[in-house]
Structure formats: structure tokens, C-alpha cells
Short mmCIF file of C-alpha atoms in Angstrom, two decimals:
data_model
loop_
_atom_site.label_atom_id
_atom_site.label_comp_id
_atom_site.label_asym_id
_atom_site.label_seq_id
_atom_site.Cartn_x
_atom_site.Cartn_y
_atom_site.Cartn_z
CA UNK R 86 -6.79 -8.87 -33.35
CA UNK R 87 -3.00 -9.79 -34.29
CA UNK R 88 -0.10 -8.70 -32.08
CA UNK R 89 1.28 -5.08 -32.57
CA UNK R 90 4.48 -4.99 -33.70
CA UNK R 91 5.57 -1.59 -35.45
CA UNK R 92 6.65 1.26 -32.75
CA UNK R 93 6.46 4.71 -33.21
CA UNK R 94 8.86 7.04 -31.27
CA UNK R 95 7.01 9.88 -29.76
CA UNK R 96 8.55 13.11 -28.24
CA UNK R 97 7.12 14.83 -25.88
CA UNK R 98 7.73 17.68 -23.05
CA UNK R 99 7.27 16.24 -19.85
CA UNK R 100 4.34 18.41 -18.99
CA UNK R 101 2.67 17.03 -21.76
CA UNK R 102 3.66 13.72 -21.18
CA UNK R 103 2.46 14.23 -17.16
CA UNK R 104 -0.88 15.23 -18.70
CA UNK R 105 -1.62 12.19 -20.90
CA UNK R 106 -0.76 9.90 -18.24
CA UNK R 107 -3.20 11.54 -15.76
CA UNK R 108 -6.17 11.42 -18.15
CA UNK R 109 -4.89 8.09 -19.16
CA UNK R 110 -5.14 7.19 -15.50
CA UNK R 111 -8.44 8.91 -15.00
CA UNK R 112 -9.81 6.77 -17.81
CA UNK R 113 -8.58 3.33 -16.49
CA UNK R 114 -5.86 2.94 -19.56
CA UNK R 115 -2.47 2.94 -19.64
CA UNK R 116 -0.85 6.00 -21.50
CA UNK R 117 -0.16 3.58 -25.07
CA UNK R 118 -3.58 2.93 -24.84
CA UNK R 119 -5.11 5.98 -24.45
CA UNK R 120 -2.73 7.82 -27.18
CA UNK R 121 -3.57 4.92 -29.78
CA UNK R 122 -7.59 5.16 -29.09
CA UNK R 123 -7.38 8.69 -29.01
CA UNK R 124 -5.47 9.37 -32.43
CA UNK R 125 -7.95 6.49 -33.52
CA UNK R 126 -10.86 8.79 -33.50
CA UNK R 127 -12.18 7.01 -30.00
CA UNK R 128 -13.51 9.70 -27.37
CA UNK R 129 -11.48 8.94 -23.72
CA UNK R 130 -14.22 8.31 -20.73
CA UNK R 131 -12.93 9.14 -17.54
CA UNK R 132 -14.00 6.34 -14.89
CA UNK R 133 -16.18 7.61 -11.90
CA UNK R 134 -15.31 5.05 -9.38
CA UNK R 135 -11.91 3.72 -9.62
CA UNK R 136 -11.24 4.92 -5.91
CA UNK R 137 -15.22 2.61 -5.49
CA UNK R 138 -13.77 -0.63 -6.99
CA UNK R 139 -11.08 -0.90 -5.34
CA UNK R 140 -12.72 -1.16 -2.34
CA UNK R 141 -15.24 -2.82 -3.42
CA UNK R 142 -13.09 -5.40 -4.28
CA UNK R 143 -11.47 -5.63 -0.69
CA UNK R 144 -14.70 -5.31 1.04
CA UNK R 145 -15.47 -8.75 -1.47
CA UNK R 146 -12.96 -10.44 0.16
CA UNK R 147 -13.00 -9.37 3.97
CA UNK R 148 -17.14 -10.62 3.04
CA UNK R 149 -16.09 -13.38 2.21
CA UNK R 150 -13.56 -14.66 4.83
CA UNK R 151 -16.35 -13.58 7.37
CA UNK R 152 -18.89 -15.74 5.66
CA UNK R 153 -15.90 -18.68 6.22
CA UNK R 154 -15.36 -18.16 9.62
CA UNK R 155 -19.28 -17.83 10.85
CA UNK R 156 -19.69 -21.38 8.83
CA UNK R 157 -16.77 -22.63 10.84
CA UNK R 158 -18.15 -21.38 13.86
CA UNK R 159 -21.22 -22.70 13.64
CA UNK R 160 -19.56 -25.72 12.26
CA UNK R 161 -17.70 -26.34 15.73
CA UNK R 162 -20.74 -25.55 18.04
CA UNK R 163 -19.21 -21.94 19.12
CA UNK R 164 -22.86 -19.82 19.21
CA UNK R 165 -21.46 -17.26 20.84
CA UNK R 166 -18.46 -16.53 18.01
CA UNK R 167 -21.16 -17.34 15.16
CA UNK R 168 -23.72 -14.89 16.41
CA UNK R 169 -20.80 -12.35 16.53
CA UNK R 170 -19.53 -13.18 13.19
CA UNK R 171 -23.17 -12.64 11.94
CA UNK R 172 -23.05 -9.27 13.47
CA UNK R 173 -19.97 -8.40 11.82
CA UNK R 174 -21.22 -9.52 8.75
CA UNK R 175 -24.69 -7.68 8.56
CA UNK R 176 -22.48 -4.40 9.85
CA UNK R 177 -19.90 -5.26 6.33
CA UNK R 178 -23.22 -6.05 4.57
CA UNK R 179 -23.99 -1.80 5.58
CA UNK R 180 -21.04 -0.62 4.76
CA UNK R 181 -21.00 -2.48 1.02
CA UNK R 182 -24.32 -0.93 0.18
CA UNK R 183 -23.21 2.56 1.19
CA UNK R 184 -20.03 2.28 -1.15
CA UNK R 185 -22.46 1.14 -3.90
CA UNK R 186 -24.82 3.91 -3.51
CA UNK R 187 -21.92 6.89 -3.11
CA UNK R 188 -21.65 7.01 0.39
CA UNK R 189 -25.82 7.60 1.42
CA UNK R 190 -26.81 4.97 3.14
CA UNK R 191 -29.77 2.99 1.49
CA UNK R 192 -33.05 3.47 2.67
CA UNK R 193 -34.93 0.15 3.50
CA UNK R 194 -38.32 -0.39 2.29
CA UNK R 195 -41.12 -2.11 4.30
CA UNK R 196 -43.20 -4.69 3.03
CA UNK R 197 -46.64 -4.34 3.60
#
């Protein structure tokens, strides 16, 4: 799509203004954005789990520098800081799934 260039000065009480950002907000956009869909005949979706991906997205990365420093551990012969590590891990591991599946934790089938 080519670059917008034309502006459009829009007044606004600040109430009103406080209102579009919020549902802007809500929806993920910023308040251009949702304004322009909007008055383009596009319907605004509020996102569920905004507060969920963000820490998702931090629970990613502590994952993942625990994953780096059990393969160091067991890299250097330390047992006793790898099995710890582990532990950690498989406790993150918990806590991930319980995020993903709003806040219940997940019930773990048996195989048979």
C-alpha cells in the first residue's frame, strides 16, 4: 500500500478523545488506526489477552535463559546446579501452561 500523506485535522472534546484511545488500546491499535479502520467500515475487536502476551513473552525469555544455563551446567560437570536448573525449568514449564489455558492449571492425561 503507498505511504499516507494527506492529514486531516480532527477536533475533539477530550472525553471523547479519552474514549477512542481506550478502545483503541483495548483493540491493540493506536488511536489513527483505529479512527481510520473504523470510519472505513472495519468493525474494532477488542484483544482478550494483551495483559497474556505480555507475559507470555517474558516467561519466553526467562525459558529460555534457563534452558542456557542447565546446558552450561551440565556442560561444566555441575549435576547438582543442572538437576536444579531442570527443576526450575519443569516448575516455568507449569506456570507457561497455566497462562495459556487462563489461569486453570492443565490437567495431564495418562497414557494407557
Amino acid at each position: 500500500m503507498p505511504r499516507r500523506t494527506t492529514t486531516k485535522l480532527l477536533r475533539l472534546h477530550p472525553e471523547e478523545l479519552a474514549r477512542i484511545a481506550a478502545r483503541a488500546q483495548a483493540c491493540g491499535q493506536t488511536p489513527a488506526r483505529f479512527i481510520r479502520e473504523t470510519a472505513l467500515g472495519a468493525t474494532p475487536k477488542a484483544r482478550q489477552h494483551l495483559d497474556a502476551e505480555s507475559v507470555l513473552r517474558t516467561l519466553g525469555r526467562l525459558g529460555r535463559s534457563l534452558e542456557q544455563a542447565a546446558r552450561l551446567a551440565r556442560s561444566r560437570g555441575d549435576a547438582v546446579l543442572a538437576q536444579r536448573l531442570a527443576d526450575a525449568l519443569e516448575g516455568h514449564t507449569a506456570l507457561v501452561d497455566q497462562v495459556v489455558h487462563d489461569g486453570r492449571p492443565r490437567s495431564r492425561r495418562t497414557s494407557r
